[in-house]
Coordinates of C-alpha atoms in Angstrom, one line a residue:
X194 CA -7.5 -13.3 -20.3
X195 CA -3.8 -12.4 -20.0
X196 CA -0.9 -14.8 -19.6
X197 CA 2.9 -14.8 -19.3
X198 CA 4.7 -17.6 -21.2
X199 CA 8.2 -18.5 -20.2
X200 CA 8.9 -14.9 -19.3
X201 CA 12.5 -14.1 -18.2
X202 CA 13.8 -10.6 -17.4
X203 CA 17.5 -10.1 -16.8
X204 CA 19.0 -6.9 -15.3
X205 CA 22.7 -7.4 -16.0
X206 CA 23.7 -10.8 -14.6
X207 CA 20.7 -10.9 -12.2
X208 CA 17.5 -12.6 -13.3
X209 CA 14.5 -10.7 -11.8
X210 CA 12.2 -13.3 -13.4
X211 CA 13.1 -16.8 -14.8
X212 CA 10.8 -18.8 -17.0
X213 CA 7.6 -17.5 -15.4
X214 CA 4.4 -19.1 -16.6
X215 CA 1.1 -17.8 -15.2
X216 CA -2.4 -17.2 -16.5
X217 CA -4.8 -14.5 -15.2
X218 CA -8.4 -15.3 -16.1
X219 CA -11.6 -13.3 -16.3
X220 CA -13.7 -12.7 -13.2
X221 CA -10.8 -12.9 -10.8
X222 CA -8.8 -10.4 -8.8
X223 CA -5.1 -11.3 -8.3
X224 CA -3.0 -9.8 -5.6
X225 CA 0.6 -9.6 -6.7
X226 CA 2.8 -9.8 -3.6
X227 CA 6.5 -10.1 -2.8
X228 CA 9.4 -8.5 -0.9
X229 CA 10.7 -5.0 -1.8
X230 CA 12.8 -5.4 -5.0
X231 CA 11.1 -8.7 -6.0
X232 CA 9.8 -7.0 -9.2
X233 CA 6.0 -6.5 -8.6
X234 CA 5.8 -3.1 -10.4
X235 CA 8.2 -4.4 -13.1
X236 CA 6.0 -7.4 -13.8
X237 CA 3.0 -5.1 -14.2
X238 CA 5.0 -3.1 -16.7
X239 CA 5.8 -6.3 -18.6
X240 CA 2.1 -7.3 -18.6
X241 CA 1.1 -3.9 -19.9
X242 CA 3.7 -3.9 -22.7
X243 CA 5.7 -1.0 -21.3
X244 CA 8.6 -3.2 -20.7
X245 CA 9.9 -6.0 -23.0
X246 CA 11.0 -9.2 -21.3
X247 CA 14.5 -10.7 -22.1
X248 CA 12.7 -13.9 -23.2
X249 CA 9.1 -15.1 -23.5
X250 CA 6.0 -13.3 -24.3
X251 CA 2.7 -11.9 -23.0
X252 CA -0.5 -13.1 -24.6
X253 CA -3.8 -11.2 -24.3
X254 CA -7.2 -12.4 -25.6
X255 CA -7.7 -10.7 -29.0
X256 CA -10.0 -7.6 -28.9
X257 CA -9.6 -7.1 -25.1
X258 CA -8.7 -3.7 -23.8
X259 CA -6.0 -3.3 -21.0
X260 CA -5.9 -0.4 -18.6
X261 CA -2.9 0.4 -16.4
X262 CA -3.0 2.8 -13.4
X263 CA -0.4 5.5 -14.2
X264 CA 1.4 7.4 -11.4
X265 CA 2.6 10.4 -13.4
X266 CA 0.8 13.3 -11.8
X267 CA 2.1 15.9 -14.3
X268 CA 1.4 14.2 -17.6
X269 CA -2.2 15.5 -17.7
X270 CA -1.7 18.9 -15.9
X271 CA -3.0 20.9 -18.8
X272 CA -6.1 18.6 -19.3
X273 CA -9.6 19.1 -17.9
X274 CA -10.3 16.6 -15.1
X275 CA -13.3 15.0 -16.8
X276 CA -11.4 14.6 -20.1
X277 CA -8.5 13.1 -18.3
X278 CA -10.7 10.3 -17.0
X279 CA -12.3 9.6 -20.4
X280 CA -8.7 9.3 -21.8
X281 CA -8.7 6.0 -20.0
X282 CA -10.4 4.6 -23.1
X283 CA -8.0 6.0 -25.7
X284 CA -10.1 5.0 -28.7
X285 CA -13.3 6.6 -27.3
X286 CA -11.5 9.8 -26.6
X287 CA -10.0 9.8 -30.0
X288 CA -13.5 9.5 -31.6
X289 CA -14.8 12.4 -29.5
X290 CA -11.9 14.6 -30.7
X291 CA -12.4 13.5 -34.3
X292 CA -16.1 14.3 -34.2
X293 CA -15.5 17.7 -32.7
X294 CA -13.0 18.5 -35.5
X295 CA -15.4 17.3 -38.2
X296 CA -18.4 19.3 -36.9
X297 CA -16.3 22.4 -36.5
X298 CA -15.4 22.5 -40.2
X299 CA -16.9 25.3 -42.2
X300 CA -16.7 23.3 -45.5
X301 CA -18.4 20.1 -44.3
X302 CA -18.4 17.7 -47.3
X303 CA -20.3 14.5 -48.1
X304 CA -17.2 12.6 -47.3
X305 CA -17.1 14.3 -43.9
X306 CA -20.7 13.3 -43.4
X307 CA -19.9 9.6 -44.2
X308 CA -17.0 9.7 -41.8
X309 CA -19.1 11.4 -39.1
X310 CA -21.7 8.7 -39.5
X311 CA -19.1 6.0 -39.1
X312 CA -17.7 7.7 -36.0
X313 CA -21.2 8.2 -34.5
X314 CA -21.9 4.4 -34.9
X315 CA -18.7 3.4 -33.2
X316 CA -19.2 6.1 -30.6
X317 CA -22.7 4.7 -29.8
X318 CA -21.4 1.1 -29.7
X319 CA -18.8 2.2 -27.1
X320 CA -21.5 3.9 -24.9
X321 CA -20.0 7.2 -25.7
X322 CA -23.1 9.2 -24.8
X323 CA -22.7 8.0 -21.2
X324 CA -19.0 8.7 -21.1
X325 CA -19.2 12.0 -19.2
X326 CA -21.8 10.8 -16.7
X327 CA -19.8 7.6 -16.2
X328 CA -16.6 9.6 -15.6
X329 CA -18.4 11.9 -13.2
X330 CA -19.8 8.9 -11.2
X331 CA -16.2 7.5 -10.8
X332 CA -14.9 10.9 -9.7
X333 CA -17.7 11.4 -7.2
X334 CA -17.3 7.9 -5.8
X335 CA -13.6 8.7 -5.1
X336 CA -14.4 12.0 -3.5
X337 CA -13.7 14.5 -6.3
X338 CA -16.6 17.0 -6.0
X339 CA -18.5 18.0 -9.1
X340 CA -17.1 21.6 -9.1
X341 CA -13.6 20.2 -9.8
X342 CA -14.6 18.1 -12.8
X343 CA -14.1 21.0 -15.3
X344 CA -10.9 22.4 -13.8
X345 CA -7.5 21.6 -15.2
X346 CA -5.7 18.9 -13.4
X347 CA -2.9 21.2 -12.3
X348 CA -5.4 23.1 -10.2
X349 CA -6.0 20.1 -8.0
X350 CA -4.1 18.9 -4.9
X351 CA -1.7 16.0 -5.1
X352 CA -4.1 13.6 -3.4
X353 CA -6.9 14.7 -5.7
X354 CA -4.8 14.1 -8.8
X355 CA -4.2 10.5 -7.6
X356 CA -7.9 9.9 -7.5
X357 CA -8.4 11.3 -11.0
X358 CA -5.7 9.0 -12.4
X359 CA -7.3 6.1 -10.6
X360 CA -10.7 7.0 -12.1
X361 CA -9.0 7.1 -15.5
X362 CA -7.7 3.5 -15.1
X363 CA -11.2 2.3 -14.0
X364 CA -13.1 4.1 -16.8
X365 CA -14.9 2.3 -19.5
X366 CA -15.0 -1.2 -18.0
X367 CA -11.6 -2.4 -19.2
X368 CA -11.2 -6.2 -19.8
X369 CA -7.9 -6.3 -18.0
X370 CA -7.1 -3.8 -15.1
X371 CA -3.6 -3.4 -13.8
X372 CA -3.3 -1.4 -10.5
X373 CA 0.0 -0.5 -9.0
X374 CA -0.5 0.7 -5.4
X375 CA -4.1 2.1 -6.1
X376 CA -4.7 2.9 -2.4
X377 CA -1.6 5.2 -2.0
X378 CA -2.7 8.7 -0.9
X379 CA -6.4 7.6 -0.8
X380 CA -8.4 8.4 2.2
X381 CA -10.2 5.6 4.0
X382 CA -13.6 6.5 2.4
X383 CA -12.1 6.4 -1.1
X384 CA -10.5 3.0 -0.3
X385 CA -13.8 1.6 0.9
X386 CA -15.4 2.8 -2.4
X387 CA -12.6 1.2 -4.5
X388 CA -13.0 -2.1 -2.6
X389 CA -16.7 -2.3 -3.5
X390 CA -16.0 -1.3 -7.1
X391 CA -13.4 -4.1 -7.5
X392 CA -15.6 -6.7 -5.7
X393 CA -18.3 -6.0 -8.2
X394 CA -15.9 -5.8 -11.2
X395 CA -16.5 -8.8 -13.5
X396 CA -13.3 -8.7 -15.6
X397 CA -9.6 -9.4 -14.8
X398 CA -7.8 -7.4 -12.1
X399 CA -4.1 -7.7 -11.1
X400 CA -3.2 -5.4 -8.2
X401 CA -0.1 -4.6 -6.2
X402 CA -0.7 -3.2 -2.8
X403 CA 0.9 -3.1 0.7
X404 CA -2.6 -2.8 2.3
X405 CA -3.3 -6.2 3.8
X406 CA -7.0 -5.5 4.6
X407 CA -7.5 -4.3 1.0
X408 CA -5.9 -7.4 -0.5
X409 CA -8.0 -9.6 1.8
X410 CA -11.2 -7.8 0.8
X411 CA -10.8 -7.8 -3.0
X412 CA -8.5 -10.6 -4.0
X413 CA -9.7 -14.1 -5.2
X414 CA -6.2 -15.2 -5.8
X415 CA -2.6 -14.4 -4.7
X416 CA 0.4 -14.5 -6.9
X417 CA 3.6 -14.6 -4.8
X418 CA 6.9 -13.5 -6.4
X419 CA 9.9 -15.1 -4.7
X420 CA 13.3 -16.4 -6.1
X421 CA 12.5 -15.1 -9.6
X422 CA 9.4 -17.3 -9.8
X423 CA 5.6 -16.6 -9.4
X424 CA 3.6 -19.1 -7.4
X425 CA -0.2 -18.8 -7.7
X426 CA -2.5 -19.5 -4.8
X427 CA -6.3 -19.6 -4.7
X428 CA -7.5 -17.2 -2.0
X429 CA -6.7 -13.8 -0.5
X430 CA -3.6 -12.6 1.3
X431 CA -4.4 -14.2 4.7
X432 CA -5.1 -17.5 2.9
X433 CA -1.8 -17.3 1.0
X434 CA 0.1 -16.7 4.3
X435 CA -1.6 -19.6 6.1
X436 CA -1.2 -21.9 3.0
X437 CA 2.5 -21.0 2.5
X438 CA 3.2 -21.6 6.2
X439 CA 1.3 -24.9 6.1
X440 CA 3.2 -26.0 3.0
X441 CA 6.6 -25.3 4.7
X442 CA 5.4 -27.2 7.8
X443 CA 4.3 -30.2 5.7
X444 CA 7.6 -30.2 3.8
X445 CA 9.6 -30.1 7.1
X446 CA 7.5 -33.0 8.5
X447 CA 7.9 -35.0 5.3
X448 CA 11.7 -34.4 5.4
X449 CA 11.8 -35.4 9.1
X450 CA 10.1 -38.8 8.2
X451 CA 12.5 -39.2 5.2
X452 CA 15.5 -38.5 7.5
X453 CA 14.3 -41.1 10.0
X454 CA 13.9 -43.6 7.1
X455 CA 17.4 -42.7 5.8
X456 CA 18.9 -43.3 9.3
X457 CA 17.1 -46.6 9.6
X458 CA 18.3 -47.8 6.2
X459 CA 21.9 -46.6 6.8
X460 CA 22.0 -48.5 10.2
X461 CA 20.8 -51.7 8.5
X462 CA 23.3 -51.4 5.7
X463 CA 26.1 -50.7 8.1
X464 CA 25.1 -53.6 10.3
X465 CA 24.5 -56.3 7.6
X466 CA 26.5 -55.3 4.5
X467 CA 29.3 -57.8 5.5
X468 CA 26.8 -60.6 6.4
X469 CA 26.5 -63.0 3.5
X470 CA 23.0 -64.1 4.4
X471 CA 21.8 -60.5 4.6
X472 CA 23.7 -59.1 1.6
X473 CA 20.7 -59.1 -0.8
X474 CA 18.6 -57.2 1.7
X475 CA 21.5 -54.8 2.3
X476 CA 21.8 -54.2 -1.5
X477 CA 18.1 -53.7 -1.7
X478 CA 18.1 -51.1 1.0
X479 CA 21.1 -49.3 -0.7
X480 CA 18.9 -48.9 -3.8
X481 CA 16.0 -47.6 -1.7
X482 CA 18.3 -45.2 0.1
X483 CA 19.5 -43.7 -3.2
X484 CA 15.9 -43.0 -4.3
X485 CA 15.0 -40.9 -1.2
X486 CA 15.3 -37.2 -1.9
X487 CA 14.7 -34.5 0.7
X488 CA 12.5 -31.6 -0.3
X489 CA 14.4 -28.4 -0.8
X490 CA 13.0 -25.8 1.6
X491 CA 14.1 -22.3 0.8
X492 CA 13.4 -19.7 3.4
X493 CA 11.4 -16.8 2.0
X494 CA 13.5 -13.9 0.7
X495 CA 11.3 -11.6 2.7
X496 CA 13.0 -9.7 5.6
X497 CA 11.2 -8.3 8.6
X498 CA 12.7 -5.4 10.5
X499 CA 12.6 -5.4 14.3
X500 CA 10.6 -2.5 15.6
X501 CA 10.4 -2.0 19.3
X502 CA 9.6 1.4 20.9
X503 CA 10.9 1.5 24.5
X504 CA 10.3 4.7 26.4
X505 CA 13.2 5.9 28.6
X506 CA 10.6 7.3 31.1
X507 CA 7.3 5.9 32.2
X508 CA 4.4 8.0 31.0
X509 CA 2.4 9.9 33.7
X510 CA -1.4 10.4 34.0
X511 CA -1.4 13.9 32.5
X512 CA -0.5 13.5 28.8
X513 CA -2.0 16.2 26.7
X514 CA -4.8 18.8 27.0
X515 CA -6.1 20.6 23.9
X516 CA -8.4 23.5 24.4
X517 CA -10.3 25.5 21.7
X518 CA -7.7 25.0 19.0
X519 CA -8.4 26.7 15.7
X520 CA -6.3 27.1 12.5
X521 CA -6.9 28.4 9.0
X522 CA -4.8 27.2 6.1
X523 CA -5.0 28.9 2.7
X524 CA -8.2 30.6 3.6
X525 CA -9.9 27.5 4.9
X526 CA -10.6 26.9 8.6
X527 CA -9.3 23.3 8.9
X528 CA -9.4 23.2 12.8
X529 CA -12.4 25.0 14.4
X530 CA -12.4 25.3 18.2
X531 CA -11.2 21.7 18.8
X532 CA -10.8 20.4 22.3
X533 CA -9.8 17.0 23.7
X534 CA -7.7 15.2 26.4
X535 CA -5.3 12.4 25.8
X536 CA -4.9 9.8 28.5
X537 CA -1.9 7.6 29.1
X538 CA -3.2 4.4 27.5
X539 CA -4.8 6.1 24.5
X540 CA -3.8 5.0 21.0
X541 CA -5.8 7.5 18.9
X542 CA -6.3 7.1 15.1
X543 CA -7.2 10.3 13.3
X544 CA -9.3 9.2 10.3
X545 CA -11.4 10.8 7.6
X546 CA -10.8 12.5 4.2
X547 CA -9.3 15.8 5.4
X548 CA -5.6 15.2 5.2
X549 CA -4.7 18.9 5.7
X550 CA -6.6 19.0 9.0
X551 CA -4.8 16.0 10.4
X552 CA -1.4 17.1 9.3
X553 CA -2.0 20.6 10.6
X554 CA -3.0 19.3 14.0
X555 CA 0.1 17.0 14.2
X556 CA 2.4 19.9 13.3
X557 CA 0.9 22.1 16.0
X558 CA 1.2 19.4 18.6
X559 CA 4.8 18.7 17.5
X560 CA 5.7 22.4 17.9
X561 CA 6.2 23.0 14.2
X562 CA 3.3 25.3 13.7
X563 CA 1.4 27.8 15.8
X564 CA -2.4 27.7 16.2
X565 CA -4.5 30.8 15.4
X566 CA -6.5 30.4 18.5
X567 CA -6.6 28.1 21.6
X568 CA -3.8 26.3 23.3
X569 CA -2.4 22.9 24.2
X570 CA -0.4 21.6 27.1
X571 CA 1.8 18.5 27.4
X572 CA 2.3 16.8 30.8
X573 CA 5.6 17.2 32.7
X574 CA 6.5 13.5 32.2
X575 CA 6.1 13.6 28.4
X576 CA 8.8 13.1 25.9
X577 CA 7.4 13.1 22.3
X578 CA 8.7 12.1 18.9
X579 CA 7.1 13.1 15.6
X580 CA 7.0 11.3 12.3
X581 CA 6.0 13.8 9.5
X582 CA 4.2 12.9 6.3
X583 CA 6.5 15.0 4.3
X584 CA 10.1 14.2 5.3
X585 CA 11.9 16.2 2.6
X586 CA 13.6 18.6 4.9
X587 CA 14.6 15.8 7.3
X588 CA 17.0 14.4 4.7
X589 CA 18.1 17.7 3.0
X590 CA 21.8 17.1 4.0
X591 CA 24.9 15.2 3.0
X592 CA 25.1 13.1 6.1
X593 CA 25.6 9.3 5.9
X594 CA 22.8 7.2 7.5
X595 CA 25.0 6.5 10.6
X596 CA 25.9 10.3 11.0
X597 CA 22.2 11.3 10.5
X598 CA 20.9 8.9 13.2
X599 CA 23.8 9.7 15.6
X600 CA 22.7 13.3 16.0
X601 CA 19.4 12.1 17.6
X602 CA 21.0 9.7 20.1
X603 CA 22.2 10.6 23.6
X604 CA 24.6 7.7 23.3
X605 CA 27.0 8.5 20.4
X606 CA 28.7 5.1 20.4
X607 CA 28.9 3.9 16.8
X608 CA 28.0 0.3 17.7
X609 CA 25.0 1.4 19.7
X610 CA 23.7 3.5 16.8
X611 CA 24.4 0.9 14.2
X612 CA 22.3 -1.5 16.3
X613 CA 19.2 0.5 15.6
X614 CA 20.1 0.7 11.9
X615 CA 20.5 -3.1 11.9
X616 CA 17.1 -3.5 13.3
X617 CA 15.7 -1.6 10.3
X618 CA 17.7 -3.8 7.8
X619 CA 20.5 -1.3 7.2
X620 CA 23.4 -3.7 7.3
X621 CA 27.2 -3.4 6.6
X622 CA 28.0 -0.7 4.0
X623 CA 24.5 0.7 4.2
X624 CA 25.5 2.9 7.1
X625 CA 27.7 5.0 4.8
X626 CA 25.0 5.7 2.3
X627 CA 24.1 9.4 2.0
X628 CA 20.6 10.1 3.3
X629 CA 19.9 12.4 0.4
X630 CA 19.8 9.5 -2.1
X631 CA 17.7 7.1 -0.1
X632 CA 14.5 5.7 -1.5
X633 CA 11.1 6.5 0.0
X634 CA 11.0 3.3 2.0
X635 CA 14.6 3.7 3.2
X636 CA 13.8 7.2 4.5
X637 CA 10.8 5.9 6.4
X638 CA 12.9 3.2 8.0
X639 CA 15.5 5.8 9.0
X640 CA 12.7 7.9 10.7
X641 CA 11.5 4.8 12.5
X642 CA 15.1 4.2 13.7
X643 CA 15.0 7.8 15.0
X644 CA 11.8 7.2 16.9
X645 CA 13.1 4.1 18.5
X646 CA 16.4 5.7 19.5
X647 CA 14.6 8.7 21.0
X648 CA 13.0 6.6 23.8
X649 CA 9.9 8.9 23.7
X650 CA 6.8 7.9 25.6
X651 CA 4.4 9.7 23.1
X652 CA 4.6 9.1 19.4
X653 CA 2.9 11.3 16.8
X654 CA 2.9 9.5 13.4
X655 CA 1.5 11.1 10.2
X656 CA 1.0 8.3 7.6
X657 CA 4.0 6.1 8.7
X658 CA 3.0 3.2 6.4
X659 CA 3.5 5.2 3.2
X660 CA 6.4 3.7 1.1
X661 CA 6.8 0.7 3.4
X662 CA 6.6 -2.9 2.2
X663 CA 4.2 -5.4 3.7
X664 CA 6.9 -6.9 6.0
X665 CA 7.8 -3.5 7.4
X666 CA 4.2 -2.5 7.9
X667 CA 3.6 -5.7 9.8
X668 CA 6.6 -5.1 12.0
X669 CA 5.6 -1.5 12.7
X670 CA 2.0 -2.6 13.4
X671 CA 3.2 -5.2 16.0
X672 CA 5.7 -2.7 17.5
X673 CA 2.9 -0.1 18.1
X674 CA 0.5 -2.7 19.5
X675 CA 3.2 -3.4 22.2
X676 CA 4.2 0.2 22.7
X677 CA 3.4 1.2 26.4
X678 CA 3.1 4.9 25.7
X679 CA 0.4 7.1 24.2
X680 CA 0.0 7.3 20.4
X681 CA -1.6 9.8 18.0
X682 CA -1.5 8.6 14.4
X683 CA -3.0 8.8 10.9
X684 CA -2.9 5.9 8.4
X685 CA -4.8 4.8 5.3
X686 CA -4.1 1.1 6.2
X687 CA -7.4 -0.3 7.5
X688 CA -5.9 -3.3 9.3
X689 CA -3.2 -1.1 10.8
X690 CA -5.8 1.3 12.2
X691 CA -8.1 -1.5 13.4
X692 CA -5.5 -3.5 15.2
X693 CA -3.6 -0.5 16.8
X694 CA -6.2 2.1 17.8
X695 CA -8.5 2.1 20.8
X696 CA -9.9 5.5 20.2
X697 CA -11.0 7.2 16.9
X698 CA -11.0 10.9 16.1
X699 CA -12.3 12.4 12.8
X700 CA -12.1 16.0 11.8
X701 CA -15.1 16.9 9.7
X702 CA -15.3 20.5 8.4
X703 CA -13.0 21.6 11.2
X704 CA -15.1 20.0 14.0
X705 CA -14.1 16.9 15.9
X706 CA -15.8 13.5 16.3
X707 CA -14.3 11.6 19.2
X708 CA -15.2 8.0 20.1
X709 CA -13.5 5.4 22.3
X710 CA -14.0 2.4 20.0
X711 CA -12.3 0.3 17.4
X712 CA -12.1 1.5 13.8
X713 CA -14.5 -1.2 12.5
X714 CA -17.1 -0.4 15.2
X715 CA -16.7 3.3 14.4
X716 CA -17.4 2.7 10.7
X717 CA -20.5 0.7 11.5
X718 CA -21.9 3.2 14.0
X719 CA -25.1 4.8 12.8
X720 CA -24.6 7.6 15.3
X721 CA -21.3 8.5 13.8
X722 CA -22.7 8.5 10.3
X723 CA -25.5 10.8 11.3
X724 CA -23.1 13.2 13.1
X725 CA -20.8 13.2 10.1
X726 CA -23.7 14.0 7.8
X727 CA -25.0 16.8 10.0
X728 CA -21.6 18.4 10.1
X729 CA -21.4 18.2 6.3
X730 CA -24.9 19.8 5.9
X731 CA -24.0 22.6 8.3
X732 CA -20.9 23.4 6.2
X733 CA -23.0 23.3 3.0
X734 CA -25.6 25.7 4.5
X735 CA -22.8 28.1 5.6
X736 CA -21.5 28.1 2.0

């Protein structure tokens, strides 16, 4: 068990948390939610001991081990992957190193023997003999192949490093598990594996995530941060949303009844206060009136952007034809003779674990990369806009936000451009901020403003939900559902894919699986599972 007792954290004059009291108990998974800037990650750091509160304390049941998902990809670069995972249990790893040093000594003494015996006993108690196999199981479950287990972490790709750090946090059955955005950069297969792991995990979990489907799947409770307080609800994210909306509705209805009662009492007092025979009744009603207090209803501090993609031109019947497209990246053929046709009402989700293949295809279709073989043709009515996964070069300039967006608009009127920024919650002085210094979420909102102002009838979006808060993801989700053009996109957000896409494509070992279906139906399809497996086996035979 872990609890916060009267925790307050002040940053200057602002109180991020004020007298927070909350208890997290064994066997439950708590989703920690709140608007951007509410302090979700900060609160996890307070719970982990990385950050000291201004007032109050954190209490952990004596003897319990806490594990916290780290996002520092470079801290373990010189370490072997398997060792990095085992480091998740610091004491176990320390014992392993002490044993190695003792047994490597040339002058092994009796004292060394006694010490080694003590270490071996503690090692066995901690299931040390299963450490390597347990670490390997976690890595394999997250999609890190066995041949990578003995490489140094610096040899892995960024998305693979994320999985290793997640395996480190999960290793050794910690009593308290703190996870800050564990699904970031995970493919959908790895997210599904993590969901099952957490559902079956018997200890305490506290997780921050912007993935609504993930929170609904794994959480037994929801802890909502708002106005420097944390309110605990039993149930997952959807239950919290429905409960919080119901509570506001009930408070409004109760206030309405109180207001009617206040009006009735006031009218009686006004009518009979001067009447001697009714004076006692009037006095009694005055006292009753003084006791009535309206419930304070604070609107949530959450802010939803307004996202609405309106094409300047209606899309025609001929959208996109791709024929025999192939591309090799770093010696690996990521696209192998791919062909497909996009229709005017298609909203296609590209899913699967091969991030490079999806990004490469999108870059080719956006005109930013040439294929090695094959060709593609856009229809004559098509205007397209592209959202890249890596937006570094898009903001490598000293423009203000308003200047940056104006360059993409046919209408250069400042009021017109600022209207699009306002929709994405850039208000007032925000327009003069330099784009170079924007946060990840702010850059994404800028790119979405660019897409809206473009008036394109085809959108190509490569992981647009990365760095967005839950409110922005919801707004983007709704905007794309209403979008009347064609859509090609990739996302790790299960609910986003399920509610937006009407067609699913997966690139497996360079080959394409194409199915007109919803994402959930695709995952449940035995036919797709067999096809995916056969493509994998073909690739293994070729190797």
